[in-house]
Short mmCIF file of C-alpha atoms and ligand atoms in Angstrom, two decimals:
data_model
loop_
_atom_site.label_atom_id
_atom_site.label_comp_id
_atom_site.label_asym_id
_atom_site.label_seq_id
_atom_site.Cartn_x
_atom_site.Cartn_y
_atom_site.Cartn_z
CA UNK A 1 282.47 84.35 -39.36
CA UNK A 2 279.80 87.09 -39.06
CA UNK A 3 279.02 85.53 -35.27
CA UNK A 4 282.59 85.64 -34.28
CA UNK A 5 282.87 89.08 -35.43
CA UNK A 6 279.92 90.37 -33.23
CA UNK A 7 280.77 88.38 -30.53
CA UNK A 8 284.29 90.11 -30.27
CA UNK A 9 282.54 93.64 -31.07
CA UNK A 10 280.41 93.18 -28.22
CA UNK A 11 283.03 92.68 -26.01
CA UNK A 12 284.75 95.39 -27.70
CA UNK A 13 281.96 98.11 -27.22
CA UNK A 14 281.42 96.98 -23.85
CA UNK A 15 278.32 94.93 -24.15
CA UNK A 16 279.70 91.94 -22.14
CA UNK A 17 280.63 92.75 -18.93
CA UNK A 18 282.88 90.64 -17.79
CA UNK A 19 286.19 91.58 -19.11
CA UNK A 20 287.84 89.09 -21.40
CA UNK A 21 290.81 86.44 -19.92
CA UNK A 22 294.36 85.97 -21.74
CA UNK A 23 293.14 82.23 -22.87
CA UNK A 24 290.04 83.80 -23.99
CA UNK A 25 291.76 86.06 -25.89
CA UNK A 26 294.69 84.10 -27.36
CA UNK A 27 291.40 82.03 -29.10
CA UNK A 28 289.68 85.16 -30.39
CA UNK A 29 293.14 85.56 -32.33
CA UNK A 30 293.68 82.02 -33.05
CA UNK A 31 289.86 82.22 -34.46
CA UNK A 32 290.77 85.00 -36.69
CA UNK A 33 293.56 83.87 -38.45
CA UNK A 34 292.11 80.65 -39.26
CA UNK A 35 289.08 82.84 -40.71
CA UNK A 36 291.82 85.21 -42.32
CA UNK A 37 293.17 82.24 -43.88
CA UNK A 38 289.71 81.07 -45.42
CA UNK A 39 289.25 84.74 -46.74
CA UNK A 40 287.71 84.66 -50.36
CA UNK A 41 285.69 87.83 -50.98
CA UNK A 42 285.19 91.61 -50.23
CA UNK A 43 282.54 91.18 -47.33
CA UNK A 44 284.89 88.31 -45.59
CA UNK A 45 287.81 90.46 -45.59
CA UNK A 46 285.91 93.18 -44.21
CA UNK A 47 284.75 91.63 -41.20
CA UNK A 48 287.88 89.73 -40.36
CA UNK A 49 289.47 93.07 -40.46
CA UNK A 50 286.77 94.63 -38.15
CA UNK A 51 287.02 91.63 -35.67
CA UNK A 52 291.31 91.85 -35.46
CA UNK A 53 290.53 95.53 -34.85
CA UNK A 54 288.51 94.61 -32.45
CA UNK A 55 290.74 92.24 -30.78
CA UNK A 56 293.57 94.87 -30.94
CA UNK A 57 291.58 96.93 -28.81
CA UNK A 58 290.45 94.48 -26.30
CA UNK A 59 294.14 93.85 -25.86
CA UNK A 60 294.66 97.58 -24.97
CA UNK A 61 292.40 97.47 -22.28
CA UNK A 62 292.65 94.65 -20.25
CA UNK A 63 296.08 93.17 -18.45
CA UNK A 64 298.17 90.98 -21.27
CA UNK A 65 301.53 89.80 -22.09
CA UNK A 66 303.30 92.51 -24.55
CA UNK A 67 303.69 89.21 -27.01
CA UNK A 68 299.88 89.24 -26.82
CA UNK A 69 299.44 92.73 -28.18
CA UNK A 70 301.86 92.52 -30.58
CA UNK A 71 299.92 89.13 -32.09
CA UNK A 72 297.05 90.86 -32.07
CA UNK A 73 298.36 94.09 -33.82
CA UNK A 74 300.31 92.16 -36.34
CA UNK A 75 297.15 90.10 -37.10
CA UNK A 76 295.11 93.00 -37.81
CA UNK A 77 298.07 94.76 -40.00
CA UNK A 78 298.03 91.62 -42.07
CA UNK A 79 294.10 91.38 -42.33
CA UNK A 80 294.63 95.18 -44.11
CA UNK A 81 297.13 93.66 -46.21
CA UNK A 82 294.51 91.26 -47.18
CA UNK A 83 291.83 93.48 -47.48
CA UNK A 84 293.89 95.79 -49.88
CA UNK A 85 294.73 93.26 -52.04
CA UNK A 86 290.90 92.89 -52.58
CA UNK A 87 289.99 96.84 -52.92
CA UNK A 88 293.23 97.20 -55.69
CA UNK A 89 291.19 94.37 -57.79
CA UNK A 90 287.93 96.15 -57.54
CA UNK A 91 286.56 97.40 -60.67
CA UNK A 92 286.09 100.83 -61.37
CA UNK A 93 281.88 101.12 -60.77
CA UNK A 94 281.45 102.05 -64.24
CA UNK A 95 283.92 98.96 -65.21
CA UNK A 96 281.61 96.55 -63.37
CA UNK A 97 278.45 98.19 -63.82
CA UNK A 98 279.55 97.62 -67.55
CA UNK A 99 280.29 94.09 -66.71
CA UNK A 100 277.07 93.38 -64.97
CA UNK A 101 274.44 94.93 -67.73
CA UNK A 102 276.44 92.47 -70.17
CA UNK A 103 275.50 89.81 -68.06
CA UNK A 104 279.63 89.21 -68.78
CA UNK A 105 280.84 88.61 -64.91
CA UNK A 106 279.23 87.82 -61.57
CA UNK A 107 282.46 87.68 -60.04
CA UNK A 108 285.19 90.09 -59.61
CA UNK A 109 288.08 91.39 -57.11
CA UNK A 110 286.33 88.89 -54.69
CA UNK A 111 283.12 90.52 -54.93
CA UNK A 112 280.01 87.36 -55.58
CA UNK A 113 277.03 89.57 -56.76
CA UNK A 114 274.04 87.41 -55.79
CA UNK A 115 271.53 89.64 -57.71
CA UNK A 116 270.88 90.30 -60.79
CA UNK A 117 269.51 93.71 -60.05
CA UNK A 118 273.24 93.73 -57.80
CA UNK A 119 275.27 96.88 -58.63
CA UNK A 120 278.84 96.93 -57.53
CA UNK A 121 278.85 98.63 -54.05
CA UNK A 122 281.15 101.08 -53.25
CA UNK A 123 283.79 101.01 -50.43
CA UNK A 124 281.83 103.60 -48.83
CA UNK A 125 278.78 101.77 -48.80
CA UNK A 126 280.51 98.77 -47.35
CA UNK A 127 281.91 100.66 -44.63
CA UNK A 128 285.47 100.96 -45.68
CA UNK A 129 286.22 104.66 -44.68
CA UNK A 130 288.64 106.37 -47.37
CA UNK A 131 291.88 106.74 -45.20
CA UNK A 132 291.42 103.32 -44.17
CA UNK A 133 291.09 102.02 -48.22
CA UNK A 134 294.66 103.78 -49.08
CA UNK A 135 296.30 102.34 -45.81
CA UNK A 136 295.39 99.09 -46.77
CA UNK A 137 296.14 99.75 -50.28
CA UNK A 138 299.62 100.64 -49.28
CA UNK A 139 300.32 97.29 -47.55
CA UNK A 140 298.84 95.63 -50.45
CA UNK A 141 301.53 96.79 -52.57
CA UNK A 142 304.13 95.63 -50.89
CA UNK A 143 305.84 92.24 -51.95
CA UNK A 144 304.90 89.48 -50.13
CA UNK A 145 308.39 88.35 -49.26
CA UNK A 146 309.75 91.91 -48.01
CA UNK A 147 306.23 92.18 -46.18
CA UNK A 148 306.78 88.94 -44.82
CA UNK A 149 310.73 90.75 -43.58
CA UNK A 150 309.78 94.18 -42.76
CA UNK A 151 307.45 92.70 -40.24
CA UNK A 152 309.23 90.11 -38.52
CA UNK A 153 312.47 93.52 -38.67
CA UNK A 154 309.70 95.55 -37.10
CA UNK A 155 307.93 93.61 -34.91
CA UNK A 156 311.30 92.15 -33.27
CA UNK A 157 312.39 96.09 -32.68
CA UNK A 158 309.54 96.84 -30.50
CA UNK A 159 309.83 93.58 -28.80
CA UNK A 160 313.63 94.80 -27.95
CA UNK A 161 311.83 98.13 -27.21
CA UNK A 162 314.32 99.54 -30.26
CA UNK A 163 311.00 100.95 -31.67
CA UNK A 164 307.78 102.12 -29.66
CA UNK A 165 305.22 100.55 -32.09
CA UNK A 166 303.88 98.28 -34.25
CA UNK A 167 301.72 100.16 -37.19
CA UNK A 168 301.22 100.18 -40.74
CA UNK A 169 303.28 104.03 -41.45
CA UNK A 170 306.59 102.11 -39.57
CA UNK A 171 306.11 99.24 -42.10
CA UNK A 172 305.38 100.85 -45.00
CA UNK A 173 308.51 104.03 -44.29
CA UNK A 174 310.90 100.90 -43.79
CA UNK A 175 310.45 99.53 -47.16
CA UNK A 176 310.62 102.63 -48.43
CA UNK A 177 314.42 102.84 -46.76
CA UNK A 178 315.02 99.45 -47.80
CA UNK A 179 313.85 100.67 -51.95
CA UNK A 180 316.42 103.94 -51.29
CA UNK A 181 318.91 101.36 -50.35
CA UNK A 182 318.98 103.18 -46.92
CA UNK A 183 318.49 100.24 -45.35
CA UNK A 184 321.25 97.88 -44.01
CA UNK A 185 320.78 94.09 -45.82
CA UNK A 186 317.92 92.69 -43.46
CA UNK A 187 319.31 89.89 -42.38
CA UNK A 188 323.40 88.52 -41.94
CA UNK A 189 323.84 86.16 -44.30
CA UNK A 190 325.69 83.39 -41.53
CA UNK A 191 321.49 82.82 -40.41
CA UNK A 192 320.36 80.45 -42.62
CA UNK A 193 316.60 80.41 -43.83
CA UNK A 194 316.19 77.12 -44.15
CA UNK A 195 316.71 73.22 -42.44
CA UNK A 196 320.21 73.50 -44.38
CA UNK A 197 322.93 75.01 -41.97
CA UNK A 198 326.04 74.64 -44.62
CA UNK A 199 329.17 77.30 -44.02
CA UNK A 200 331.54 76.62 -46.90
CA UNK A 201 333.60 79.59 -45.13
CA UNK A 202 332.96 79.05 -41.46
CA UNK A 203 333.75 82.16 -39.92
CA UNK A 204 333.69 80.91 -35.81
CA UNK A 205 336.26 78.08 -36.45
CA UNK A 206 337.27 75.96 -33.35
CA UNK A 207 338.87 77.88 -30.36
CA UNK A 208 340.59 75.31 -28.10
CA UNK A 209 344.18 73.61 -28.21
CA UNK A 210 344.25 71.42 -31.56
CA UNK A 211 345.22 72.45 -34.48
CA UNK A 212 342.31 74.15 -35.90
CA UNK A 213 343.62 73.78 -39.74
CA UNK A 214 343.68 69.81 -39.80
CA UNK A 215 340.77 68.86 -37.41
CA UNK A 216 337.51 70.40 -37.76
CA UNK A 217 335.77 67.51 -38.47
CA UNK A 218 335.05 66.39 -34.74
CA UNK A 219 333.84 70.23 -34.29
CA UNK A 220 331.05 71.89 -34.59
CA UNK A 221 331.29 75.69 -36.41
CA UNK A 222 330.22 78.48 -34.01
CA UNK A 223 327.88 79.12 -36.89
CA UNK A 224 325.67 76.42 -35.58
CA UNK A 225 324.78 78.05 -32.31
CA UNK A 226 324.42 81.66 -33.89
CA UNK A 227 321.55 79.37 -35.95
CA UNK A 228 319.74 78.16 -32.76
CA UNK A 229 320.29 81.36 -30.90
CA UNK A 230 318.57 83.19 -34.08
CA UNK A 231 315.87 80.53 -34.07
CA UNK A 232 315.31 79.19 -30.39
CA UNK A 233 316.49 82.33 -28.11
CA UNK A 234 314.25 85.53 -27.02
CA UNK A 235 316.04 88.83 -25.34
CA UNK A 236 316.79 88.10 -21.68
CA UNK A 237 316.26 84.55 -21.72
CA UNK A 238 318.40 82.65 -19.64
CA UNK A 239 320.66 79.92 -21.30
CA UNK A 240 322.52 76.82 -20.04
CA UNK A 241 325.04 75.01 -22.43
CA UNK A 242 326.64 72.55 -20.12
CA UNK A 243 328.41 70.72 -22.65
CA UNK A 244 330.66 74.35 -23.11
CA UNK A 245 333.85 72.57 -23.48
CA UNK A 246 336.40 75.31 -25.03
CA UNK A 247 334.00 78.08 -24.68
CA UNK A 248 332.60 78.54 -28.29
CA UNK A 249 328.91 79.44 -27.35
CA UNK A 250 330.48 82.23 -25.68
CA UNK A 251 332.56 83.54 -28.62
CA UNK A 252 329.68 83.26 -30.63
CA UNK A 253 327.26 85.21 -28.36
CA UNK A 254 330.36 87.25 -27.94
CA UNK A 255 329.95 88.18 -31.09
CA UNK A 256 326.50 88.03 -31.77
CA UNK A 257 326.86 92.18 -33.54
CA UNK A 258 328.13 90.08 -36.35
CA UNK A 259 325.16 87.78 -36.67
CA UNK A 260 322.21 89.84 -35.72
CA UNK A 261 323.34 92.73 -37.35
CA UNK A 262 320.43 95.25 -36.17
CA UNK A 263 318.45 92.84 -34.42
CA UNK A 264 320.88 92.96 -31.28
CA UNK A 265 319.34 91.70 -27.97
CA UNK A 266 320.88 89.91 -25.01
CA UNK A 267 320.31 86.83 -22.98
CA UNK A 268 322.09 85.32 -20.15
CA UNK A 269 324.68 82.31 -21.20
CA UNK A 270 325.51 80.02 -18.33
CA UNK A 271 328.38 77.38 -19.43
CA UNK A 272 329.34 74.31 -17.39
CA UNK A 273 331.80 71.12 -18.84
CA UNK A 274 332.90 68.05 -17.39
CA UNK A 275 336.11 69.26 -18.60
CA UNK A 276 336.74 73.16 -19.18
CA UNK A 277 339.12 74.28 -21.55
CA UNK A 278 340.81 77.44 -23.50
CA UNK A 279 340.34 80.52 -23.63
CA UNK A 280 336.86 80.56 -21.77
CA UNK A 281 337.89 78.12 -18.84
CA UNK A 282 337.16 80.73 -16.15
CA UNK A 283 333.53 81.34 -17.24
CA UNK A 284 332.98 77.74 -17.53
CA UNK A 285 331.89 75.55 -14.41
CA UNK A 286 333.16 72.22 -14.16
CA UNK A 287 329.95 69.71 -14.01
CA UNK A 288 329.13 66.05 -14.43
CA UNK A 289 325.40 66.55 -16.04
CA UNK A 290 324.88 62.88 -15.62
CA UNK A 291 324.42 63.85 -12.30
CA UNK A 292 322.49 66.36 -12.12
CA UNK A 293 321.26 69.48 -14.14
CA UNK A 294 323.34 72.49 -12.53
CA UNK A 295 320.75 75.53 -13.14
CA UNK A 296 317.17 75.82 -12.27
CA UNK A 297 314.51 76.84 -14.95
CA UNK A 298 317.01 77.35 -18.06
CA UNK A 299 314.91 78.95 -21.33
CA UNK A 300 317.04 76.83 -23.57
CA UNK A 301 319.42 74.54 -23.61
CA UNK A 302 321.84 73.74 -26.37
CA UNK A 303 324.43 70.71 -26.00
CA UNK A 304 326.79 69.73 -28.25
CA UNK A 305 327.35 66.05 -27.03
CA UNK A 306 330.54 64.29 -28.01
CA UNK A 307 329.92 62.16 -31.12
CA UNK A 308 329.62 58.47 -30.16
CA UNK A 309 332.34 56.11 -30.57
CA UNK A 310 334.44 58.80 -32.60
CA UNK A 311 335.79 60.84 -29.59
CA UNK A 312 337.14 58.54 -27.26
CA UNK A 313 339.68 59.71 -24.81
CA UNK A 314 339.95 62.93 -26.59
CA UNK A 315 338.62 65.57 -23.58
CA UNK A 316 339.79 63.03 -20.66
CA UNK A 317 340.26 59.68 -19.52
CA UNK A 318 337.36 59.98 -17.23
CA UNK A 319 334.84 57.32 -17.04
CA UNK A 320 331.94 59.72 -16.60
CA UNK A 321 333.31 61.40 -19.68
CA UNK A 322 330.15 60.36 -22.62
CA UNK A 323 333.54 60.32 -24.79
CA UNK A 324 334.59 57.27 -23.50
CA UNK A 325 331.91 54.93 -22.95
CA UNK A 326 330.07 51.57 -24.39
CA UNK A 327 327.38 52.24 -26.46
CA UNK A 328 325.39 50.47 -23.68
CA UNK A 329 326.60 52.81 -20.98
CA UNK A 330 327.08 55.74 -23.25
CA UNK A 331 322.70 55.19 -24.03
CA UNK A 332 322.17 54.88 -19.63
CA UNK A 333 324.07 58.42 -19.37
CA UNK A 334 322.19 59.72 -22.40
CA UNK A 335 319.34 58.94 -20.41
CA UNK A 336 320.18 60.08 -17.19
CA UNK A 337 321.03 63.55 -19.27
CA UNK A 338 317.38 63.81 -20.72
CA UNK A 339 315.81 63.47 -17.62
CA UNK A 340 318.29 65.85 -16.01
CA UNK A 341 317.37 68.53 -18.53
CA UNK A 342 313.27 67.23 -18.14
CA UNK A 343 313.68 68.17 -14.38
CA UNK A 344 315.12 71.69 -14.55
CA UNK A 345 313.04 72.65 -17.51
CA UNK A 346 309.86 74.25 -17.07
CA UNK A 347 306.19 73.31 -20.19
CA UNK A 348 307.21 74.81 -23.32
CA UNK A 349 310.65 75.40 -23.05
CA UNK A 350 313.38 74.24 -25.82
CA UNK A 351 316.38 71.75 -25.63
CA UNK A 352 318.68 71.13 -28.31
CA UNK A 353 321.06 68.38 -28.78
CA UNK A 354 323.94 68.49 -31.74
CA UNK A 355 324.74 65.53 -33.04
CA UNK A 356 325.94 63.71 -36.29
CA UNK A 357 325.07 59.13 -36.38
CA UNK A 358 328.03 56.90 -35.85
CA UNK A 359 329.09 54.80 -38.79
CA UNK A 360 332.48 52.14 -38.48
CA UNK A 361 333.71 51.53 -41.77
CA UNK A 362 336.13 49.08 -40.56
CA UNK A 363 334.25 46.91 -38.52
CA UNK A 364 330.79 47.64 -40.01
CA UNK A 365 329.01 48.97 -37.22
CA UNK A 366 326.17 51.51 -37.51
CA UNK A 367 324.38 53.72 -35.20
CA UNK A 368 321.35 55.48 -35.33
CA UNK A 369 322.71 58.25 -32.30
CA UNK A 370 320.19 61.10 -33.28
CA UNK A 371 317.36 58.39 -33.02
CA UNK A 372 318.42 56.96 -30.34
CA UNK A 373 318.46 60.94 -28.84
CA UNK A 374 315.06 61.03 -29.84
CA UNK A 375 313.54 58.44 -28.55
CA UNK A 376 315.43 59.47 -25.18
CA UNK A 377 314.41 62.81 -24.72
CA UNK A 378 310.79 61.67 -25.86
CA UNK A 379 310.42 59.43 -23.08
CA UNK A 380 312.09 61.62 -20.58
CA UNK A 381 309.12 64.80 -21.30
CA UNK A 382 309.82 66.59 -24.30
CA UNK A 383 308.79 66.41 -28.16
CA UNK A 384 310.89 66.87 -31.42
CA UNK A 385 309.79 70.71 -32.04
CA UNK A 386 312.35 70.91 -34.88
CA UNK A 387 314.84 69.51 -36.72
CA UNK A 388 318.12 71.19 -38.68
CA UNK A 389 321.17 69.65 -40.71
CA UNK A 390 324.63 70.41 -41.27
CA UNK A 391 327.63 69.34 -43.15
CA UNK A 392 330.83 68.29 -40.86
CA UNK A 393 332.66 69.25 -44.19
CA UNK A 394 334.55 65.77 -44.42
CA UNK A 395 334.80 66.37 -47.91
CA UNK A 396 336.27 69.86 -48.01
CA UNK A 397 339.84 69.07 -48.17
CA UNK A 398 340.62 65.99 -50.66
CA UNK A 399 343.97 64.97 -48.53
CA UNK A 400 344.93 61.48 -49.29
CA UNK A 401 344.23 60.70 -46.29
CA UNK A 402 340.56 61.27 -46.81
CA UNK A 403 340.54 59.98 -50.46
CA UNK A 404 341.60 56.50 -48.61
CA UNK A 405 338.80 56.60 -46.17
CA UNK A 406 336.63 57.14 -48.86
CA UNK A 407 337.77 54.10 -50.74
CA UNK A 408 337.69 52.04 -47.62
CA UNK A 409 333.81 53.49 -47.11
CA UNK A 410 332.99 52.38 -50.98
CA UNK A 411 334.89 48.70 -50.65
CA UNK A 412 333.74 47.89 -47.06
CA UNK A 413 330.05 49.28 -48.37
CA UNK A 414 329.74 51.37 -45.50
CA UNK A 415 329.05 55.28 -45.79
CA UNK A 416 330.99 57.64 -43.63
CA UNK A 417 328.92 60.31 -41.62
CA UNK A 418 328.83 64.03 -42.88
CA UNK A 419 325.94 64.90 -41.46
CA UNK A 420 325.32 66.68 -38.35
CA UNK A 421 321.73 66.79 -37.06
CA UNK A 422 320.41 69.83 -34.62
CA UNK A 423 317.66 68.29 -33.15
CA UNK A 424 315.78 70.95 -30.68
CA UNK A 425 312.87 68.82 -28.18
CA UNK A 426 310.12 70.94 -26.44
CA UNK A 427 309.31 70.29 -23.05
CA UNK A 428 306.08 69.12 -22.43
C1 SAM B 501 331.73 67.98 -28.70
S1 SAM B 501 332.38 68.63 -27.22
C2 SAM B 501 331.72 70.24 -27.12
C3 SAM B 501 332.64 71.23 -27.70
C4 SAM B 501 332.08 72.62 -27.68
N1 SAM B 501 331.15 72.83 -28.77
C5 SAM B 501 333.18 73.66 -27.70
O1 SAM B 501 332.89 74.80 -28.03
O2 SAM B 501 334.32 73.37 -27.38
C6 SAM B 501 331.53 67.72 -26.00
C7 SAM B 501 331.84 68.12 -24.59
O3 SAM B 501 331.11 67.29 -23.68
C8 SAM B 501 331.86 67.23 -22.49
N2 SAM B 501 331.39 66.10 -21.65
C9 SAM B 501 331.61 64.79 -21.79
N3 SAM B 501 331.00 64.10 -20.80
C10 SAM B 501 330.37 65.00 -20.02
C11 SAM B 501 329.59 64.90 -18.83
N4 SAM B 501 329.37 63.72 -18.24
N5 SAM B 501 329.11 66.06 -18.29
C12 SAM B 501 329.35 67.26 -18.87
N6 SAM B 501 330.11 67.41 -19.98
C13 SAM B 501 330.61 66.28 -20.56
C14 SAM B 501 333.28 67.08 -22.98
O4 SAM B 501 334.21 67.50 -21.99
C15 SAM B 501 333.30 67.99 -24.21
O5 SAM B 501 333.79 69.25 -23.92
#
C-alpha cells in the first residue's frame, strides 16, 4: 500500500515526467479501492486517503473523461468517510495512555501499537491536519444507507450539470435538508431497488386498442422500462426500441418527471415496429428487425419480444411477424435479431430483451424462451450483464375463468407462467 501511495504522489508532485494516461489512471483508482476495501487501521486509512487525493488531483490536470473525475473524487470522499470512522473511535490520549500503562489494550479505534514504550499518537502527529479530522468526522456520521443515497443524488446532479461539484459540504448540507424534511423523498417509489420489479398498482397500463381492463396479461407495464431506463440509460444516450409496438416506451419516457422525480435527464428514443400502432404510430417506423438493425451505434436497446407461442396472430398475420412462427423458425429469427443488434452495437454497450418462458398446459409443452435468449445473444457477441423479474399479474383478478386455468395447470401437472424475465446482455 505504502508503494502505491508514493508512486501516485510522485506523479502527483511532479516527480515523473511523463504525464499519466486515462488506462493508467482508471488502475491507480481501481488500486485504491481494492486497498480502501482491505482498510483495517489508522495508518492504512491515512495513506489510502492521501493516495485518492492524490489521484483526484492528477485527474485535474491532465485530459479525462468527466466520469473519470467524478470516480476519482467520489473515491477520495469515501476514503474520508472511512478515515472518520477511525478518528471518532480514537481514544482520548489520556484514555489510551491509561489503557497502555495497564498493559489492558494494544488495540484500539484501528490503531496496532507495536511498542511497548508506544504512546497513542496524535492526529497531528500522524499528519491529519485539524480541518481535515472534522470533515471526515462529519461524513463519518452519516448513516451508511443515506451516505450510500446522498451520493449517488449528488453525484448524478453534477453529471446532469444540475450541480457544479462533487465535495464533502454538498453532501453533508443535503442530509442536513433531507433531516429538516426539506428534502423531496430521494427516490420515486415506481424504481425498484432490487431484482424484484412487482407493481401491484401499475400506473403506465397498456395504451393500444384492447381492452386494457381484461387483458394485461400479454403486456408488459410501462413500469418495466422506467426500471431499465433508471438502471441501463445515461443523459443523452441514444436509444432504439424496435419492438415499439403501441408506443409505450414513449409514454413512459414521456413521462419520465414522474419516475425520476429530481433526477430528470434526457436521452434520445428512436422506436421502430413491424407493425405500428395507437396513439404513437407516427413516431414509430415500420421495420422488419430480422432484417436488419435500423440505427447505427444505439447506447441501449430494450425489446419487448412477443411471448412465444402465446401471441399468435395477435399484431398481424404476417409471416415475418415473431408472433406467428414455429418454435423452429421463431429460434432462426431470434437469431438473426441477436446478431442484428451485435452488428449495430458498439464494446460495452447494453441490450435488453423482455420476456416471460412458454408453458402449454393443455398439450404439455414447455419452453425455456429466456434460455434459449441467452444462449442466442451469447453466441451472437454479448454477455448476460444482468438479470430482473417481474410478475405478469395472472393471479390478480380470481375470474373464473382463471380459477379454471389454474385447475387445468394443477390436474394436467403443468405450471402456468407468471414470470417475466428482463434479461439485459453487454456487448462484448
Ligand atoms: C410484446 S409486443 C411489444 C409491445 C410494446 N411493449 C408496446 O408498448 O406496445 C411485441 C412487438 O413485436 C413486434 N414484432 C413482431 N415481429 C417483429 C419483427 N419481425 N420486427 C419488428 N417487430 C416485430 C410486434 O408487432 C409487437 O408490436
Amino acid at each position: 500500500m505504502e508503494n502505491k501511495k508514493i508512486a501516485v504522489e510522485e506523479l502527483h508532485l511532479g516527480l515523473v515526467k511523463t504525464p499519466p494516461t486515462e488506462a493508467e489512471i482508471v488502475k491507480y483508482l481501481m488500486d485504491a479501492k481494492s486497498d480502501l476495501a482491505k482498510v483495517k487501521n489508522i495508518y492504512d486509512a491515512i495513506c489510502v486517503n492521501n493516495a485518492t487525493k492524490a489521484i483526484e488531483e492528477l485527474t485535474k490536470q491532465v485530459e479525462i473523461s468527466r466520469e473519470i473525475r467524478l470516480d476519482a473524487t467520489e473515491l477520495r470522499i469515501r476514503s474520508e468517510r472511512v478515515l472518520g470512522l477511525l478518528i471518532e473511535s480514537m481514544p482520548s490520549k489520556k484514555k489510551a495512555n491509561r489503557q497502555l500503562s495497564n498493559g489492558s489494550a494494544d488495540r484500539s479505534g484501528g490503531f496496532i501499537i507495536d511498542s511497548p514504550e508506544a504512546t497513542f499518537p496524535t492526529l497531528k502527529e500522524l499528519g491529519v491536519r485539524k480541518d481535515e479530522a472534522n470533515r471526515c468526522r462529519k461524513l463519518s456520521r452519516v448513516q451508511e444507507e443515506t451516505f450510500e443515497a446522498i451520493l449517488t443524488d449528488v453525484r448524478l446532479e453534477v453529471a446532469t450539470r444540475k450541480r457544479k461539484t462533487l465535495s464533502v459540504t454538498a453532501l453533508v448540507n443535503a442530509v442536513r435538508q433531507l433531516e429538516k424534511g426539506k428534502s423531496e423523498s430521494l427516490f420515486s417509489p415506481l424504481i425498484k431497488p432490487s431484482d424484484n420489479w412487482n407493481f401491484a398498482q401499475v400506473k403506465y397500463g397498456r395504451i393500444d386498442e384492447q381492452d386494457s381492463e381484461t387483458e394485461t396479461w400479454g403486456y408488459i407495464p410501462g413500469e418495466l422500462y422506467a426500471n431499465c431506463f433508471w438502471y441501463y440509460v445515461k443523459p443523452n444516450d441514444l436509444v432504439v426500441a424496435p419492438m415499439a409496438g403501441s408506443g409505450q416506451v414513449c409514454r413512459v419516457y414521456e413521462a419520465r418527471q414522474e419516475w425520476m422525480g429530481k433526477h430528470v435527464y434526457d436521452f434520445d428514443i428512436k422506436m421502430f415496429d413491424l407493425n405500428p400502432r395507437g396513439q404513437y404510430k407516427d413516431l414509430i417506423t415500420q421495420h422488419d428487425l430480422i432484417k436488419s438493425f435500423p440505427v447505427a451505434n444505439p447506447d441501449y436497446i430494450v425489446m419487448d419480444i412477443p411471448y412465444y407461442g402465446m401471441v399468435a396472430q395477435q399484431y398481424s398475420n404476417k409471416s415475418e411477424d415473431l408472433a406467428n412462427m414455429s418454435l423452429e423458425d421463431w429460434q432462426i429469427a431470434m437469431a438473426r435479431i441477436a446478431k442484428n443488434c451485435a452488428t449495430a452495437q458498439k464494446t460495452g454497450t447494453l441490450c435488453t430483451v423482455i420476456s416471460p418462458n412458454y408453458r402449454d398446459v393443455a398439450n404439455g409443452l414447455i419452453v425455456m424462451v429466456t434460455d434459449i435468449i441467452r444462449s442466442l445473444w451469447e453466441s451472437a457477441g454479448y454477455i448476460l450483464h444482468d438479470k430482473a423479474y417481474s410478475s405478469r399479474r395472472i393471479q390478480q383478478n380470481q375470474s373464473p375463468h382463471m380459477a379454471r386455468m389454474n385447475n387445468k395447470a394443477k390436474a394436467n401437472r403443468i405450471m402456468l407462467t407468471d414470470i417475466t424475465e428482463i434479461l439485459t446482455f453487454r456487448r462484448v
